[in-house]
Short mmCIF file of C-alpha atoms in Angstrom, two decimals:
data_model
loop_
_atom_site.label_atom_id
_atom_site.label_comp_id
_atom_site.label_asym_id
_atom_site.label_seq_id
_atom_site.Cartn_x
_atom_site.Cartn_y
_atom_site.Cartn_z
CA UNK M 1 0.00 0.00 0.00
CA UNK M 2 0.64 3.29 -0.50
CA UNK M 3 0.73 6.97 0.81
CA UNK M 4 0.77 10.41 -1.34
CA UNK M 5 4.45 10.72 -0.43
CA UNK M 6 5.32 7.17 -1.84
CA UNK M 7 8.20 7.30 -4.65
CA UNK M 8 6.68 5.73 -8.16
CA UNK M 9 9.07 3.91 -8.34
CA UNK M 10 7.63 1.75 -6.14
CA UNK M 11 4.27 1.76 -8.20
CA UNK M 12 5.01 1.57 -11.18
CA UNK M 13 9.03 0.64 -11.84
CA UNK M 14 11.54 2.22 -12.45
CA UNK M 15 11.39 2.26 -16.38
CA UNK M 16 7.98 4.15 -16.04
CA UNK M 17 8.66 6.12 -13.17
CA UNK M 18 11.71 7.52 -14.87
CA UNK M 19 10.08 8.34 -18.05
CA UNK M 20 7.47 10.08 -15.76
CA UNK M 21 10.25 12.38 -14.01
CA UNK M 22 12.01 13.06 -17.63
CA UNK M 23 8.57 14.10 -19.06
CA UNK M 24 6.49 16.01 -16.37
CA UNK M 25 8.76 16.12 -12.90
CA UNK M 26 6.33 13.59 -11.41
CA UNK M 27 8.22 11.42 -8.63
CA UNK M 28 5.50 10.69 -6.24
CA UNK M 29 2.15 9.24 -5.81
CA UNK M 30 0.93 13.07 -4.98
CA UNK M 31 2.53 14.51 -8.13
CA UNK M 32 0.66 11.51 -10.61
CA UNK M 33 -2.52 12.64 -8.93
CA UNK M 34 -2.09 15.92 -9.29
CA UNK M 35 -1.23 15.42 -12.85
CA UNK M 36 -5.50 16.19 -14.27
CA UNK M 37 -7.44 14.96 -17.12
CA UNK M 38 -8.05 18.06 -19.95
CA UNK M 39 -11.10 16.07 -21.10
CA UNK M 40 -12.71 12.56 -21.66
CA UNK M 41 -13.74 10.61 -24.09
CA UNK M 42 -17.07 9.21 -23.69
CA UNK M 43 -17.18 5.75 -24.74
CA UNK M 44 -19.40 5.01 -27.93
CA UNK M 45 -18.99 8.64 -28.86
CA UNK M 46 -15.70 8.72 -31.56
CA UNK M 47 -13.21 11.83 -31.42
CA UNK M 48 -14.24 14.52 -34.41
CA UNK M 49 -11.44 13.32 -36.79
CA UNK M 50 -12.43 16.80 -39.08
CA UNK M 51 -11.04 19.09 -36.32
CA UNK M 52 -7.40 17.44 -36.01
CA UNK M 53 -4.39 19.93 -37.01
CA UNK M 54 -1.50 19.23 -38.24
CA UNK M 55 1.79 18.87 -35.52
CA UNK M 56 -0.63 18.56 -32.97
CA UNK M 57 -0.34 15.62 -30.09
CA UNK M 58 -3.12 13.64 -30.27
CA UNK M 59 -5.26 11.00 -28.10
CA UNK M 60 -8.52 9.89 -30.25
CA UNK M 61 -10.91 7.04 -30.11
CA UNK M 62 -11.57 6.14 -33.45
CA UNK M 63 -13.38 2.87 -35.58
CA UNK M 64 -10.90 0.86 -37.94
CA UNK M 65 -12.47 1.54 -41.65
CA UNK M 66 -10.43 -0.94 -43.57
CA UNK M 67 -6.49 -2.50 -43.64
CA UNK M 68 -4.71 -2.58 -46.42
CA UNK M 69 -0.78 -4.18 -46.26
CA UNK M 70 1.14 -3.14 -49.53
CA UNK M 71 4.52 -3.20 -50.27
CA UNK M 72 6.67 -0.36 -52.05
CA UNK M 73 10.73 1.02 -51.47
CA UNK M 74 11.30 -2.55 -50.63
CA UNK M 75 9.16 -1.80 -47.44
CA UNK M 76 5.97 -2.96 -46.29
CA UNK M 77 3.24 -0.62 -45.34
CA UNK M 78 0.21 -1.08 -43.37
CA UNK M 79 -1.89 1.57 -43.91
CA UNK M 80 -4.90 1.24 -41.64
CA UNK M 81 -7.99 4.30 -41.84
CA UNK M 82 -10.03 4.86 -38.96
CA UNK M 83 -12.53 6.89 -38.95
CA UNK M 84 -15.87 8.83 -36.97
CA UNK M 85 -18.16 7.84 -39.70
CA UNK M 86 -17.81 11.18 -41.33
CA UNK M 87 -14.04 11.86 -41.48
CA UNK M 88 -11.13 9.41 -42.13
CA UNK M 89 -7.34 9.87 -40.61
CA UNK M 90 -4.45 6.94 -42.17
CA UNK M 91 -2.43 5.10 -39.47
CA UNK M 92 0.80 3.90 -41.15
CA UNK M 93 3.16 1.25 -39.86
CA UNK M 94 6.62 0.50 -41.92
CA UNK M 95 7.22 -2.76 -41.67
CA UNK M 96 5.17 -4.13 -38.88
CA UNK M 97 2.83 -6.41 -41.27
CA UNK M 98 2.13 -8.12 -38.02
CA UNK M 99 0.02 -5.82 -36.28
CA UNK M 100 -2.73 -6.87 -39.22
CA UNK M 101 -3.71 -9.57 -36.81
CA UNK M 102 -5.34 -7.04 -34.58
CA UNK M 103 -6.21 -3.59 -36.39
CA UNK M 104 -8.95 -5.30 -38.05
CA UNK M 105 -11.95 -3.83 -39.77
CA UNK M 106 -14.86 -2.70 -37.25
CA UNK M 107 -12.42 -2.61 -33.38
CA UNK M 108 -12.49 0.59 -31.81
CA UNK M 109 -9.84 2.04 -29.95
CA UNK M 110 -7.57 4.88 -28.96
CA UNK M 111 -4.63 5.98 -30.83
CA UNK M 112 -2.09 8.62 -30.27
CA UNK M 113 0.88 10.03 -31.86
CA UNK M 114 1.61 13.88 -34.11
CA UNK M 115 -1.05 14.64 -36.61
CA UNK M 116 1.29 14.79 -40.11
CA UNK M 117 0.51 15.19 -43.77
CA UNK M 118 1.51 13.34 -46.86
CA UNK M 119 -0.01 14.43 -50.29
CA UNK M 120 -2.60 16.33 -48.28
CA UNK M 121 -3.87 14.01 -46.27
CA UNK M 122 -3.44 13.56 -42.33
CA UNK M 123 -2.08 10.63 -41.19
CA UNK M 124 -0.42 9.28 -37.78
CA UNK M 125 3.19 7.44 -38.78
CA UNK M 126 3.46 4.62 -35.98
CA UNK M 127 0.91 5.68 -33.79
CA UNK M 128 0.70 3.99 -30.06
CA UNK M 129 -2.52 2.71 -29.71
CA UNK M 130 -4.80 0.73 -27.05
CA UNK M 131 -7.66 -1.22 -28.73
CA UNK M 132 -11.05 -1.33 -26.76
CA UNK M 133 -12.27 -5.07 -25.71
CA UNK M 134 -14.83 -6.28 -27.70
CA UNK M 135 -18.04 -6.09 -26.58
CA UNK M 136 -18.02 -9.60 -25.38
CA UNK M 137 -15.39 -8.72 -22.57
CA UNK M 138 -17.46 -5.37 -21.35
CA UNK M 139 -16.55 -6.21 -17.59
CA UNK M 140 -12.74 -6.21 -18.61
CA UNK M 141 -13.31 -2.97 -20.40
CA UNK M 142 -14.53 -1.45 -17.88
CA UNK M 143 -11.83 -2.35 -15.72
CA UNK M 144 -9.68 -1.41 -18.02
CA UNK M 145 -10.41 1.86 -18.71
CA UNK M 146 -12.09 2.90 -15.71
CA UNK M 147 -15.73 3.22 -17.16
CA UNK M 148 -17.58 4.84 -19.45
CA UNK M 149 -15.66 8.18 -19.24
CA UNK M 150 -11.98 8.07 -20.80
CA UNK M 151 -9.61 10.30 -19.35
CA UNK M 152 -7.23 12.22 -21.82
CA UNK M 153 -4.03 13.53 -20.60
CA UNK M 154 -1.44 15.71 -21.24
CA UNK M 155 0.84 13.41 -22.81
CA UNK M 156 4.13 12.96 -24.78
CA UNK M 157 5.33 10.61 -27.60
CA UNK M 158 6.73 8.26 -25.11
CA UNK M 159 4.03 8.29 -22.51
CA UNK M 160 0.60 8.61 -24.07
CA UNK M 161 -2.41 9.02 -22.59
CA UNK M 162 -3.37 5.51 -21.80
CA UNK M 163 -0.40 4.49 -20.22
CA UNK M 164 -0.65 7.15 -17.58
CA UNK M 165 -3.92 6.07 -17.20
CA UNK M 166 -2.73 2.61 -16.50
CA UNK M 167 0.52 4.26 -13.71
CA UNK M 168 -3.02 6.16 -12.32
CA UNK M 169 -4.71 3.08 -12.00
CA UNK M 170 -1.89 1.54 -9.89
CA UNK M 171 -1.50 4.30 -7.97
CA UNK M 172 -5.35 4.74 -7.09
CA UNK M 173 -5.73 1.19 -6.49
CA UNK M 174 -2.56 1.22 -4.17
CA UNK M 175 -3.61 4.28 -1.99
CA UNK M 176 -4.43 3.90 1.98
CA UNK M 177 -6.79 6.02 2.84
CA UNK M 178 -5.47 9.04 4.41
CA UNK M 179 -6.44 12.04 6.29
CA UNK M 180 -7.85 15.40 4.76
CA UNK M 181 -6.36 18.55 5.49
CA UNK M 182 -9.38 20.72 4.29
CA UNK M 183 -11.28 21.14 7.59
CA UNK M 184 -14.89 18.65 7.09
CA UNK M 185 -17.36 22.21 7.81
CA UNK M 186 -15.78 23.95 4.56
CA UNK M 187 -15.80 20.45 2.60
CA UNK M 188 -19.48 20.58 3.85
CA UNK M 189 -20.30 23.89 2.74
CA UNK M 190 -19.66 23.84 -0.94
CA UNK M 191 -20.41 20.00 -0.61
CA UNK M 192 -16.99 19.29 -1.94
CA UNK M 193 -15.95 15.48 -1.37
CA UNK M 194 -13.02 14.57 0.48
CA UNK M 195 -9.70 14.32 -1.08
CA UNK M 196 -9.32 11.19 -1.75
CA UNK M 197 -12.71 10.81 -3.07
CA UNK M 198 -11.88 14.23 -5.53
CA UNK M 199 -8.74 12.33 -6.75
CA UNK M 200 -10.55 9.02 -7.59
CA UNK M 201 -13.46 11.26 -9.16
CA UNK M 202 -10.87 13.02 -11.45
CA UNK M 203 -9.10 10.53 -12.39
CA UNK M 204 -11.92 7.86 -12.72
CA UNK M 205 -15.50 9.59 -13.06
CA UNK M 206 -18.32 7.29 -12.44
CA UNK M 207 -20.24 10.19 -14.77
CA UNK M 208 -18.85 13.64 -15.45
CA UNK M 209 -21.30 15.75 -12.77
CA UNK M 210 -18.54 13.79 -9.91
CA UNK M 211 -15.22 15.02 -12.43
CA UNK M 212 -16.69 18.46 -12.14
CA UNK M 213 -17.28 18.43 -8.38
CA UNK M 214 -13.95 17.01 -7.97
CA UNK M 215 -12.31 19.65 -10.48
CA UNK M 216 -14.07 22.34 -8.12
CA UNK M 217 -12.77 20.85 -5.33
CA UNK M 218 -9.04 20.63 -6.24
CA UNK M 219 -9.14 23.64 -7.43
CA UNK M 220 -10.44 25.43 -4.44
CA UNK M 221 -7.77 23.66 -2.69
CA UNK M 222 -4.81 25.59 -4.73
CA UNK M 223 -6.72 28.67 -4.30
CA UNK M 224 -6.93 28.25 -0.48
CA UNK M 225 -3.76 26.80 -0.09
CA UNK M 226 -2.07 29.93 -2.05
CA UNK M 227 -4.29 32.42 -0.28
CA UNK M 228 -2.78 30.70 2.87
CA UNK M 229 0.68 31.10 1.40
CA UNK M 230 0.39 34.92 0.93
CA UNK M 231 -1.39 35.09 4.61
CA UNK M 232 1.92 33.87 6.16
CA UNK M 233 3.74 36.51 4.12
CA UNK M 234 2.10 39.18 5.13
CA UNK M 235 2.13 38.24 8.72
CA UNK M 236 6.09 37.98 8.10
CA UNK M 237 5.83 41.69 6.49
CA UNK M 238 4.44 43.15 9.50
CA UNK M 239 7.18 41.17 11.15
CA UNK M 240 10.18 42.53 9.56
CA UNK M 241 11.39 46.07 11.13
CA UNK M 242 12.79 48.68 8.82
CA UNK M 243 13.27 52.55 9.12
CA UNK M 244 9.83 55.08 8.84
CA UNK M 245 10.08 57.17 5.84
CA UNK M 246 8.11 59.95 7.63
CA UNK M 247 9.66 62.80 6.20
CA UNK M 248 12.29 65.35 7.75
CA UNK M 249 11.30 68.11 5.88
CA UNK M 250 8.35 68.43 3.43
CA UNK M 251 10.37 71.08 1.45
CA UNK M 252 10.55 68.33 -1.55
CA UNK M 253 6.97 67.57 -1.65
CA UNK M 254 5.93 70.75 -0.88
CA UNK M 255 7.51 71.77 -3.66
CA UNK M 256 6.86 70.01 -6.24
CA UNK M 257 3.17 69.99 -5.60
CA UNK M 258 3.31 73.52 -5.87
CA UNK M 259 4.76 73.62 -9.36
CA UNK M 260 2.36 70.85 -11.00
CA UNK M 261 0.15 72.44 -13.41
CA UNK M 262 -2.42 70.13 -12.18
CA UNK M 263 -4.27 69.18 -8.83
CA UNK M 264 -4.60 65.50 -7.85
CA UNK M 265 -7.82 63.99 -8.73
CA UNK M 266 -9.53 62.52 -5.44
CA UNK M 267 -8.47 59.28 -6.57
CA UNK M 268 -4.68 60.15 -6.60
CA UNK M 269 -5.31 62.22 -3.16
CA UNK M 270 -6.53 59.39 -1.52
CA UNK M 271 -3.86 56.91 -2.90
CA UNK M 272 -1.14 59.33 -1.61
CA UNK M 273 -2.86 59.67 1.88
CA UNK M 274 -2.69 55.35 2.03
CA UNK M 275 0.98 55.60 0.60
CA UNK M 276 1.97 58.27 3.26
CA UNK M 277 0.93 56.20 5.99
CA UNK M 278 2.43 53.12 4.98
CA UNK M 279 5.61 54.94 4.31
CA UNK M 280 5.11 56.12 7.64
CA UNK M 281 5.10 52.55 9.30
CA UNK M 282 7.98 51.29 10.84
CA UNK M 283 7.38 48.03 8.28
CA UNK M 284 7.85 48.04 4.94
CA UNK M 285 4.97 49.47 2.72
CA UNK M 286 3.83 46.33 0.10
CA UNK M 287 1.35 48.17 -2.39
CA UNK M 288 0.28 47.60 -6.05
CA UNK M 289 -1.24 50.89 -7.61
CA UNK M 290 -3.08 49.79 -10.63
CA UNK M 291 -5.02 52.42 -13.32
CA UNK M 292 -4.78 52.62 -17.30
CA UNK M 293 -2.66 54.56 -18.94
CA UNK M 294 -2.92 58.23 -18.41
CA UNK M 295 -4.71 57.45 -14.80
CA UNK M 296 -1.78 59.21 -12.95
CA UNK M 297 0.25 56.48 -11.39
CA UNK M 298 3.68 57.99 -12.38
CA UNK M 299 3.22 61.34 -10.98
CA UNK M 300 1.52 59.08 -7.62
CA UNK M 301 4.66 57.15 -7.43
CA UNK M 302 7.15 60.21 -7.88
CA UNK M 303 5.31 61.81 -4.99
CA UNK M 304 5.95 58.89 -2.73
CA UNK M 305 9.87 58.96 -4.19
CA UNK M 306 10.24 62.68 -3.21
CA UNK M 307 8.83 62.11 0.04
CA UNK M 308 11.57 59.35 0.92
CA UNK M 309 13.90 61.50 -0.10
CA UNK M 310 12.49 63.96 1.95
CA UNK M 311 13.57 61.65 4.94
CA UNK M 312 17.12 61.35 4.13
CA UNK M 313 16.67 58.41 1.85
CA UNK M 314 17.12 56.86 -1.81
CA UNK M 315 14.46 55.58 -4.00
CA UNK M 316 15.16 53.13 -7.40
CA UNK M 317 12.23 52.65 -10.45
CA UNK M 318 12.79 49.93 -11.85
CA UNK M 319 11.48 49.53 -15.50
CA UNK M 320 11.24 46.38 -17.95
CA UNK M 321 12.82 47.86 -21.12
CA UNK M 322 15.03 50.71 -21.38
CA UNK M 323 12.46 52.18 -23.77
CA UNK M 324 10.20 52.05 -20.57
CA UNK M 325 12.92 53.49 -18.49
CA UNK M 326 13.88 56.18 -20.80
CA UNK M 327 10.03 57.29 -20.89
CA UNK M 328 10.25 57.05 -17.09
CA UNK M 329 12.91 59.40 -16.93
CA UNK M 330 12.19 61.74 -19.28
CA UNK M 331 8.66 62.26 -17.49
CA UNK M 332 9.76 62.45 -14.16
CA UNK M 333 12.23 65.19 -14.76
CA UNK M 334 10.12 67.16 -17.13
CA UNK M 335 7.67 66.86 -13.93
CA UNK M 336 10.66 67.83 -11.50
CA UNK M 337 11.87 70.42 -13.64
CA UNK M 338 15.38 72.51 -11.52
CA UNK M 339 13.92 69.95 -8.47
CA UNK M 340 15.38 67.17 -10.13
CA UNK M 341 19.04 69.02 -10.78
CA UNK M 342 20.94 68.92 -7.93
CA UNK M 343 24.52 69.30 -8.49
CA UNK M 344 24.33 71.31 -11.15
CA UNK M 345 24.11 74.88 -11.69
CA UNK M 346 20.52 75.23 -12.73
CA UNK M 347 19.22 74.08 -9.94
CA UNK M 348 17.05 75.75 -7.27
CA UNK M 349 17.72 75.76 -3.72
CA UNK M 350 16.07 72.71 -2.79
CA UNK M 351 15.89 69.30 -5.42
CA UNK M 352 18.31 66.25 -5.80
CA UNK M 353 19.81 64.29 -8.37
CA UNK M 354 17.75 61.98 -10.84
CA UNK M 355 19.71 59.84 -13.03
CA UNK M 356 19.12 56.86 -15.37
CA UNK M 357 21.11 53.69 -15.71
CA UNK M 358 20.64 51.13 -17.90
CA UNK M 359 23.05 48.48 -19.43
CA UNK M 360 23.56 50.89 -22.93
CA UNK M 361 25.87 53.21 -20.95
CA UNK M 362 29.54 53.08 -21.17
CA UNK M 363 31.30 51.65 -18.28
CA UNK M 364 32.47 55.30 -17.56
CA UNK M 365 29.09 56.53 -17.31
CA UNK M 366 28.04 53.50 -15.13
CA UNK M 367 31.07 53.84 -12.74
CA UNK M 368 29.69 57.84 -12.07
CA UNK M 369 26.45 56.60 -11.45
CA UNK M 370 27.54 53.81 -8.98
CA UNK M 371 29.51 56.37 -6.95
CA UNK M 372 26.78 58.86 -6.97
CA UNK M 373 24.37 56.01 -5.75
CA UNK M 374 27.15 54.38 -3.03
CA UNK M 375 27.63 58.74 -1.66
CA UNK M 376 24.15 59.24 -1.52
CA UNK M 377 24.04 62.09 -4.00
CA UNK M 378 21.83 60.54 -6.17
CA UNK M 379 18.08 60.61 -4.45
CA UNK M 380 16.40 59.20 -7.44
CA UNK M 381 17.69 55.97 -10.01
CA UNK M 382 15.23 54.85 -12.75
CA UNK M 383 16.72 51.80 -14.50
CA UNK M 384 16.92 48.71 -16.31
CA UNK M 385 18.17 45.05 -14.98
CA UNK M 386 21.41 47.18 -14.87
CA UNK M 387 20.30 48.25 -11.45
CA UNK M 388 20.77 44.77 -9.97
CA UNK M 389 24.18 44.71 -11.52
CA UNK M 390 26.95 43.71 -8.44
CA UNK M 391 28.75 47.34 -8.82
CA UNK M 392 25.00 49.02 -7.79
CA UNK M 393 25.60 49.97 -3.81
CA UNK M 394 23.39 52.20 -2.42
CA UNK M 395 24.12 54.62 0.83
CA UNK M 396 20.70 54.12 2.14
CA UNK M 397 17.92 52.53 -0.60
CA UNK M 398 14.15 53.31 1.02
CA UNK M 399 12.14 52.55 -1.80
CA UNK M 400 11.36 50.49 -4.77
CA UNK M 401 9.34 51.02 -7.44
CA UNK M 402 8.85 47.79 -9.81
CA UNK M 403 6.75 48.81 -12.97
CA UNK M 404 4.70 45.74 -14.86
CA UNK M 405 6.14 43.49 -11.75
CA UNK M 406 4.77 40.92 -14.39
CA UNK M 407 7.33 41.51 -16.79
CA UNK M 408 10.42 40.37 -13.81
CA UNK M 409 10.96 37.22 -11.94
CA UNK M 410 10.43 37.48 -8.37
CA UNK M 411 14.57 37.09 -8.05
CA UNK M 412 15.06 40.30 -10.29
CA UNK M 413 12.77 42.22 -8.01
CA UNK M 414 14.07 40.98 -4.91
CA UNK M 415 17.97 41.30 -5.91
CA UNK M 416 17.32 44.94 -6.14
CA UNK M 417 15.66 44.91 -2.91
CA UNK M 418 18.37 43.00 -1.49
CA UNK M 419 20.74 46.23 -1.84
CA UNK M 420 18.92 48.09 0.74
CA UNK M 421 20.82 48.21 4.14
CA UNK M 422 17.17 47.41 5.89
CA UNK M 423 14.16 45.92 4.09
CA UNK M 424 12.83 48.99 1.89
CA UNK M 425 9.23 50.12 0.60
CA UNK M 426 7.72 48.48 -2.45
CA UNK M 427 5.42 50.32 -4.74
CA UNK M 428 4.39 48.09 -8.02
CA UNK M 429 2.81 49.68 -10.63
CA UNK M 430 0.47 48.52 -13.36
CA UNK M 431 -1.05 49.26 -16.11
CA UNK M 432 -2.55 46.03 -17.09
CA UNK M 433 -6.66 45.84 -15.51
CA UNK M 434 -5.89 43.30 -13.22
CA UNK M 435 -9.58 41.89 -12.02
CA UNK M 436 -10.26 41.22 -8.24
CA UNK M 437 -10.33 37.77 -7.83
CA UNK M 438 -6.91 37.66 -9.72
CA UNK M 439 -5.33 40.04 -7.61
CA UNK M 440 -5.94 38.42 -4.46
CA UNK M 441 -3.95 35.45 -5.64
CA UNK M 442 -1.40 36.40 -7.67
CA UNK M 443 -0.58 39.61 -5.47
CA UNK M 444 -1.87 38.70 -2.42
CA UNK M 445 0.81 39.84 -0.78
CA UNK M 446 0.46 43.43 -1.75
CA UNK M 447 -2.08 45.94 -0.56
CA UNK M 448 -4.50 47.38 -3.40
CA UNK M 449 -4.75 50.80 -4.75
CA UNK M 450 -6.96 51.01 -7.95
CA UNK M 451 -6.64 55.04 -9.77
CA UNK M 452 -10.36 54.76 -11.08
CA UNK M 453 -10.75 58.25 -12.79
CA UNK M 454 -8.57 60.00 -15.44
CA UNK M 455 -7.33 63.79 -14.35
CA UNK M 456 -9.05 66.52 -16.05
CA UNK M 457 -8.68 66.69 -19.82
CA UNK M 458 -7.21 63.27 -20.24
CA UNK M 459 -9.07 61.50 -23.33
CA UNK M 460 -9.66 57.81 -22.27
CA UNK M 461 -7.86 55.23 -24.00
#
C-alpha cells in the first residue's frame, strides 16, 4: 500500500517512473494525482477526426475503416484508416505487417501520436494505440479503462495518454486512505468530497457531474492553499522592522506639488494619503497601484519617491525595457523640472539628483552613477536590470518602485531589494486591468490601490 508521499518507483518501476520524471517532474504518488485529465472521451462517442491539425499531439478514439498491407521502397506498409463515420485519418506502420492480426476492420480504440501530412492528407506514422475489448469482454473494459468516461491527458510521444492512465490506476488502487487537510465544515459547505474521493473522481469519473465536483474541489484547494501562502507573508511583512520614511522636511513635496500644473484627482489624493501612511510605518509598505494609462500612477509614485527622499533616503524605479525606463525618466524630470538638478548649476535651492542607468551606458558613465548612488548624492535611479548589476551599492535605498512586476521574476525584483541596508518600501505599478479575484492570488501579498478616474482633460484610451 501506499501513501501520497510514496516514490513511483515503487508503483510503477523504475522504467515508467523515470520516463514520468524526464517528461512532467512527477516522482510521487501526490505529483501523478495531481497530474489532471483536460477532457474525456465518452465511450461510444468517436473523437471529431475533421477538427485534427497538423503537428498537434493527439489522443482519439476512433473505428478501424479498412487495412490494407502493400509493399513499395522494398518496405511494407500497413496503412490502416479509422474513422468517426464522417471523417477518415491513415495510421501507417513500416514494416510491422504483423500488427494486421489485430487492427482489423470494425475494433475501436484509442490511438495517439503527431497529426502529419503526406499528399494532403493527415495521417499518424506509428501511432501507439490501445484497442477497446470487444463487446463480449465489457466487464474487462470497464476495468480497463475505468468506465464509461476516458480520461485524456497531457501526454508525450513516449508516454501517451493511456499508459498514464494505467501508472493512475496503480496508484489509485494502491492508496491507503489518508487524512484530509481541508477542515470537514468547509468540505461541507460547498459539498466538496473529500480528497481522496476528488482524486478518484478526477481521475476515474463514475459520470462527469462527480469530475466536475472534484475539479471544483481541487481547485479550491490551490486557491486556499495559495491564499494561505500569501497570509503567512504578510504576517512575516508586518514582522520585519525597517526605518519610517516619515519625512524630515516636506520642502521636496511641498515643492513640487506647488509647481504641477495640475491638482490631484480625489483618486490620486486618496492613494497618496494610504501611501503616506504606509511609508510612515515602521514596516515596509507592500502596495500595487493599478489604473490605465494616463490614470496618474507615475506622478503618484514620484510623490511617494520625493517624500523618501524627503527623509534622508534613496528611491530606485525599476522599468522592464530601457524604452520604458527612458520614458520614465524623461517624465519624471520634465515633472521635476530645476527639483530634479541637484549638483548642477541650474538648480534651485532645494531638489536632488535623478539619473538613469541602464546596461547601454559606457562603463564610464556607469562607474559615475555607482559612486553617486554608493555617496548618496543621487536621491532618485530609474533603471533597467542594470540596477541589480553587483557594482550598484546604495548609501541608504528606502524605496522600490517595480513597474509591470509581471514583466520580472520574483529574483530580479528581490535582488534589487536586497541592496537596501534594511528591508525597503515596495510600490508596483500597473497598467494592465488586473480583475479582483486575480489580484488576491497572484498579489496577495500586496495591498491594493486602484486610480479609477482619469485627471481633467485626459481623453480615455
Amino acid at each position: 500500500m501506499a501513501d501520497l508521499s510514496t516514490r513511483l518507483t515503487n508503483i510503477v518501476g523504475d522504467r515508467t517512473a523515470q520516463v514520468l520524471d524526464n517528461s512532467f517532474g512527477i516522482s510521487t504518488v501526490n505529483d501523478l494525482l495531481r497530474h489532471y485529465p483536460r477532457r474525456y472521451v465518452v465511450r461510444g462517442e468517436l473523437t471529431d477526426i475533421s477538427t485534427l491539425v497538423a503537428d498537434d499531439e493527439v489522443t482519439i478514439l476512433a473505428e478501424i475503416e479498412a487495412v490494407k498491407l502493400r509493399r513499395a521502397n522494398g518496405k511494407n506498409i500497413l496503412e490502416v484508416i479509422v474513422t468517426d463515420g464522417s471523417a477518415n485519418l491513415s495510421l501507417t506502420f513500416f514494416n510491422q505487417a504483423w500488427r494486421e492480426k489485430d487492427l482489423r476492420a470494425g475494433r475501436v480504440g484509442l490511438f495517439a501520436g503527431k497529426i502529419g501530412v503526406f499528399k494532403g492528407r493527415r495521417q499518424l506514422s506509428h501511432p501507439d494505440y490501445q484497442l477497446i475489448p470487444d463487446g463480449d469482454n465489457v466487464d474487462e473494459a470497464v476495468a480497463e479503462f475505468a468506465g464509461k468516461f476516458l480520461p485524456v491527458y497531457p501526454a508525450t510521444a513516449k508516454l501517451p495518454s493511456w499508459k498514464i492512465m494505467q501508472c493512475m490506476k496503480l496508484a489509485l488502487d494502491s492508496l491507503d486512505d489518508f487524512p484530509d487537510y481541508l477542515p470537514s465544515e468547509i468540505a461541507q459547505q460547498f459539498a466538496y468530497p473529500i480528497l481522496k474521493k476528488a482524486f478518484l473522481d478526477i481521475h476515474q469519473p463514475p459520470d462527469l457531474q462527480s469530475a466536475e465536483n472534484a475539479r471544483n474541489r481541487l481547485t479550491f484547494d490551490e486557491a486556499l492553499l495559495l491564499q494561505l501562502l500569501l497570509g503567512q507573508r504578510r504576517a512575516e511583512i508586518v514582522k520585519l522592522s525597517t526605518k519610517s520614511r516619515t519625512p524630515n522636511t516636506r520642502l521636496l513635496v511641498a515643492a513640487f506639488e506647488k509647481t504641477l500644473p495640475f491638482e490631484f484627482t480625489a483618486g490620486q489624493s486618496a492613494v497618496n494619503d494610504e501611501i503616506e501612511k504606509d511609508l510612515s510605518n515602521n514596516y515596509p509598505m507592500h502596495r500595487l497601484l493599478q489604473g490605465e494609462v494616463g490614470s496618474g500612477k507615475t506622478v503618484v509614485a514620484l510623490r511617494a519617491m520625493l517624500s523618501v527622499v524627503d527623509s534622508g533616503g534613496q528611491t530606485a524605479l525599476l522599468a522592464p525595457t530601457e524604452v520604458l525606463a527612458q520614458q520614465h525618466y524623461r517624465t519624471i524630470t520634465q515633472l521635476l523640472g530645476k527639483l530634479a538638478q541637484a549638483g548642477t548649476l541650474e538648480a534651485s535651492d532645494i531638489g536632488t539628483k535623478v539619473e538613469l542607468l541602464t546596461g547601454s551606458l559606457s562603463t564610464a558613465e556607469k562607474k559615475l552613477i555607482h559612486s553617486n548612488l554608493a555617496s548618496g548624492e543621487t536621491g532618485i535611479v530609474i533603471g533597467t536590470h542594470a540596477l541589480i548589476s553587483d557594482g550598484v551599492v546604495f548609501k541608504d535605498l528606502g524605496l522600490v518602485v517595480v513597474d509591470e512586476q509581471h514583466r520580472f521574476g520574483v529574483e530580479q525584483r528581490d535582488a534589487l531589494r536586497m541592496k537596501a541596508k534594511q528591508p525597503p518600501h515596495l510600490l508596483v505599478m500597473t497598467a494592465t486591468p488586473i480583475p479582483r479575484t486575480v489580484a488576491m492570488t497572484v498579489f496577495g501579498d500586496l495591498d491594493i490601490s486602484t486610480l479609477k478616474e482619469l485627471p481633467k482633460g485626459r481623453v480615455a484610451i
